[in-house]
mmCIF file of C-alpha atoms and ligand atoms in Angstrom:
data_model
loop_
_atom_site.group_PDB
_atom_site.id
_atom_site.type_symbol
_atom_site.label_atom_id
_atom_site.label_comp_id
_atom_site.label_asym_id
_atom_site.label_seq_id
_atom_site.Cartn_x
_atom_site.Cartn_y
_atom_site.Cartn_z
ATOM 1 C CA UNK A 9 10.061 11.963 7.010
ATOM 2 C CA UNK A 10 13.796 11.597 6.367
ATOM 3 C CA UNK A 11 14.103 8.228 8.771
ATOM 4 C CA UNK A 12 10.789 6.849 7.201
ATOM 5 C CA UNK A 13 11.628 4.023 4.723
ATOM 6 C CA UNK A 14 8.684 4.569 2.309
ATOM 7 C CA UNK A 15 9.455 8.158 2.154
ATOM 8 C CA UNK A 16 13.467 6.633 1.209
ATOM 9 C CA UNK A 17 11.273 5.291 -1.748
ATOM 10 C CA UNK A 18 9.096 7.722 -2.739
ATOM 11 C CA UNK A 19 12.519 9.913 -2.987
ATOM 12 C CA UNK A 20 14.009 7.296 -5.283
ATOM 13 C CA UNK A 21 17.254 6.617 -2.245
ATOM 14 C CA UNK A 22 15.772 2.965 -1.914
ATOM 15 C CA UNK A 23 14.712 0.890 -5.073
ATOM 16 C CA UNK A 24 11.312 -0.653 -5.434
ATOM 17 C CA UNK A 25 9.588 -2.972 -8.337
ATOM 18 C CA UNK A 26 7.155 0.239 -8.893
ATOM 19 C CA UNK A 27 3.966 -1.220 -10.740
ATOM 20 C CA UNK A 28 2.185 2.189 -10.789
ATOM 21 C CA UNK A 29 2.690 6.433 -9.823
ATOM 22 C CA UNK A 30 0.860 9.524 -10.369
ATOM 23 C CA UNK A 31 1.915 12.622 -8.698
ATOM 24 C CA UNK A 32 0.147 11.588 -4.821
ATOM 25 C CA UNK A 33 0.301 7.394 -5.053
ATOM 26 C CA UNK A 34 3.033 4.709 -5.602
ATOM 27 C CA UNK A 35 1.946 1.164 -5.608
ATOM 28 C CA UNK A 36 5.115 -1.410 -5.599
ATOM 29 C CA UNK A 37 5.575 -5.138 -5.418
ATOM 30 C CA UNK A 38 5.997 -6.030 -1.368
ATOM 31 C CA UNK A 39 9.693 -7.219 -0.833
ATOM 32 C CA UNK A 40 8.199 -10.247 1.039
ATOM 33 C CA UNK A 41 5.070 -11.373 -1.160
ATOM 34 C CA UNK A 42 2.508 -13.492 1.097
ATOM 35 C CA UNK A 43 0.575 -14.052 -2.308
ATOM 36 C CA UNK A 44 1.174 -14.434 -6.069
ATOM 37 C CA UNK A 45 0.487 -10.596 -6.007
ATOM 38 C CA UNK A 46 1.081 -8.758 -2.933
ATOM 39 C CA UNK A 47 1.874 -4.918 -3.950
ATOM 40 C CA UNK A 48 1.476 -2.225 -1.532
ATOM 41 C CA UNK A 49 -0.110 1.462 -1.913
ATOM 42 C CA UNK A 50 1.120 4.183 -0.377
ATOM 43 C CA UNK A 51 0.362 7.766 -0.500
ATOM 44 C CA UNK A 52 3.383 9.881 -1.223
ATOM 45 C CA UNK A 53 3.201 12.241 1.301
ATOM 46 C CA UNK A 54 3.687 11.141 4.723
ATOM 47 C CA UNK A 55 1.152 9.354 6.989
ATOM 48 C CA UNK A 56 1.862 7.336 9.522
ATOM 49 C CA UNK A 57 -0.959 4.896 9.457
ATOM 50 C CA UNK A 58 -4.753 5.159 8.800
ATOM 51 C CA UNK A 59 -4.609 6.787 11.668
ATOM 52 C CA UNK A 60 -3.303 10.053 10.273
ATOM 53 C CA UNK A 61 -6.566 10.576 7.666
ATOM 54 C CA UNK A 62 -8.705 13.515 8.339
ATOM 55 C CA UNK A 63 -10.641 16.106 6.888
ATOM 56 C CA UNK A 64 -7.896 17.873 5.270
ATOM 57 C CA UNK A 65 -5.742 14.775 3.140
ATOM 58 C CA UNK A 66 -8.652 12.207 2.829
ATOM 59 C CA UNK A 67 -8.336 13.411 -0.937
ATOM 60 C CA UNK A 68 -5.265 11.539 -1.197
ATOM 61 C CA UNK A 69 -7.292 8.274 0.261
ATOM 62 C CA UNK A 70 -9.794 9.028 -2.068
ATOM 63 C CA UNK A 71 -7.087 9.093 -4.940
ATOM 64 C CA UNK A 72 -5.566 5.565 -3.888
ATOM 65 C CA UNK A 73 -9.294 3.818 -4.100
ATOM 66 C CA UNK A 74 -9.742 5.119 -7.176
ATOM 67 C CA UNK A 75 -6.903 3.810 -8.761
ATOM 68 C CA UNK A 76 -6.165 0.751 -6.790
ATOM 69 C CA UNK A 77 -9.062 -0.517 -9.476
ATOM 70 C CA UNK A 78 -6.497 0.131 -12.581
ATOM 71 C CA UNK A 79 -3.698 -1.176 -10.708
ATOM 72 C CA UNK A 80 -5.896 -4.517 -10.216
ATOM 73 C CA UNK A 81 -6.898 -4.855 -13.893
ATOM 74 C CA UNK A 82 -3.279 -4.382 -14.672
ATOM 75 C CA UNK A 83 -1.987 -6.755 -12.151
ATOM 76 C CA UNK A 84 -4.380 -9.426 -13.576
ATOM 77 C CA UNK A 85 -6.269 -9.818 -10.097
ATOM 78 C CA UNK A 86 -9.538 -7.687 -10.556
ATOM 79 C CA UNK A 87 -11.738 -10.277 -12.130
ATOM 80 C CA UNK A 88 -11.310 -13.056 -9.506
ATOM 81 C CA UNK A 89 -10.693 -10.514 -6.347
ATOM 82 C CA UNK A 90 -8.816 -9.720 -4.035
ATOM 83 C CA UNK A 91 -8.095 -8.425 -0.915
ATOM 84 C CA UNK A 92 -7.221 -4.753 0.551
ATOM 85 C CA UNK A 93 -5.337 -4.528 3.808
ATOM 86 C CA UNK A 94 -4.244 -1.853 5.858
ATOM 87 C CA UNK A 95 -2.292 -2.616 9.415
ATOM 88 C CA UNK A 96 -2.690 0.369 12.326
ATOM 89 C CA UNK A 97 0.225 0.122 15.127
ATOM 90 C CA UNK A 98 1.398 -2.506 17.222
ATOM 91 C CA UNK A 99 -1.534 -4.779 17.624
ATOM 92 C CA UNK A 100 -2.557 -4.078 14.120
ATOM 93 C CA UNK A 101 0.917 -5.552 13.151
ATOM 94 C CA UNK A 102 2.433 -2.664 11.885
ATOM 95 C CA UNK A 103 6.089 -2.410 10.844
ATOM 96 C CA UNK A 104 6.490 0.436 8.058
ATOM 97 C CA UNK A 105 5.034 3.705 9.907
ATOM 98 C CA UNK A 106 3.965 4.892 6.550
ATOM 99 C CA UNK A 107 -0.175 4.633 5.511
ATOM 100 C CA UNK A 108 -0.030 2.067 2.906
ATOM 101 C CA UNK A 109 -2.620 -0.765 1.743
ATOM 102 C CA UNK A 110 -1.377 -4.226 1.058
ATOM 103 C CA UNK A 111 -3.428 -5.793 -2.296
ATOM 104 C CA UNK A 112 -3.407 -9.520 -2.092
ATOM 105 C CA UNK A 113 -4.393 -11.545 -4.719
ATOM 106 C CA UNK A 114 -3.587 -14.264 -6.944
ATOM 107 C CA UNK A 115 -5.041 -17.446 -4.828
ATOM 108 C CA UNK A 116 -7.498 -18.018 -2.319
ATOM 109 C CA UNK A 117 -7.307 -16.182 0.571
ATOM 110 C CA UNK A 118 -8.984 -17.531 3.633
ATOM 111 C CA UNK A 119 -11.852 -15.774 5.197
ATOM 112 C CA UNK A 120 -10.155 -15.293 8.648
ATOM 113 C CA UNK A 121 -8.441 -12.434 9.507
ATOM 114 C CA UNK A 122 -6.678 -14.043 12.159
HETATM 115 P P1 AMP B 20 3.146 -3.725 7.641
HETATM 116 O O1 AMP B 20 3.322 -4.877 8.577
HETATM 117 O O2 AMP B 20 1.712 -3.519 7.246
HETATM 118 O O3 AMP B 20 3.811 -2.462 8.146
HETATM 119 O O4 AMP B 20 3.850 -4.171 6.310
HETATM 120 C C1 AMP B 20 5.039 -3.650 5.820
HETATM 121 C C2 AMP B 20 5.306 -4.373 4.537
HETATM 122 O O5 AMP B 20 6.370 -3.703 3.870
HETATM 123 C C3 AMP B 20 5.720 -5.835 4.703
HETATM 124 O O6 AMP B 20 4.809 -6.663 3.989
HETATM 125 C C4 AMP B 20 7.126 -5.872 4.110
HETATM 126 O O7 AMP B 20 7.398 -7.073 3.421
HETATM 127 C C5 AMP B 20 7.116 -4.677 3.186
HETATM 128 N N1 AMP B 20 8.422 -4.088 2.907
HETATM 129 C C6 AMP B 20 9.389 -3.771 3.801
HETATM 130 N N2 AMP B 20 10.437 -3.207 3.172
HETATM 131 C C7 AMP B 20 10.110 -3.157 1.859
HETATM 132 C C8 AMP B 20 10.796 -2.677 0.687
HETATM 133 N N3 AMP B 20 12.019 -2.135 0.739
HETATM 134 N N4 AMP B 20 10.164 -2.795 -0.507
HETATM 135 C C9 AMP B 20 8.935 -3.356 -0.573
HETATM 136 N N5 AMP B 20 8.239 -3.800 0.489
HETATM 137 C C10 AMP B 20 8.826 -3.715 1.676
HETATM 138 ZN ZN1 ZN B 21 7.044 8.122 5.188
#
């Protein structure tokens, strides 16, 4: 989507601190870290939110889980965890209407998802 700011990234028009691509996945540090490591995954193609998976691009979902281990190990968070977040619309506190999953880590995060 030409308006969508992830897709402005994904084209290259607006920088990011890329940590990993392939030809369907970006992961990038978050702009606004709320933890020593706070990186977010998004899908190249277009998705609004989790909202948009079905039967016919869940491949791509697939894709993300199975790298978002690598992208861990390299980040230095995979041994003492972290956490995978993905926000859906207004209540979900959703700002960037493109699928992607935040990966928190680098201190303790509190049980609550408040
Ligand atoms: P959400 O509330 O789940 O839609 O989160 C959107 C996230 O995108 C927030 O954590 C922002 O800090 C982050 N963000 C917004 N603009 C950028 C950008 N240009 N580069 C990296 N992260 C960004
Ligand atoms: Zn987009």
């Amino acid at each position: 989507m030409s308006d969508c700011l992830f897709c402005k990234i994904v084209k290259g028009e607006i920088p990011c601190s890329l940590v990993y691509q392939d030809d369907a996945v970006m992961a990038f540090k978050d702009i606004n870290p709320l933890a020593p490591t706070h990186l977010l995954v998004i899908p190249k193609q277009h998705l609004a939110s989790a909202l948009d998976i079905n039967a016919h691009n869940s491949a791509v979902i697939a894709h993300m889980f199975e790298v978002i281990p690598q992208i861990a190990k390299e980040a230095g968070i995979a041994e003492k965890g972290f956490r995978i977040v993905t926000n859906i619309g207004k209540d979900g506190g959703q700002i960037v209407q493109h699928l992607h999953f935040h990966i928190l880590g680098g201190r303790h995060l509190e049980p609550s998802l408040g």
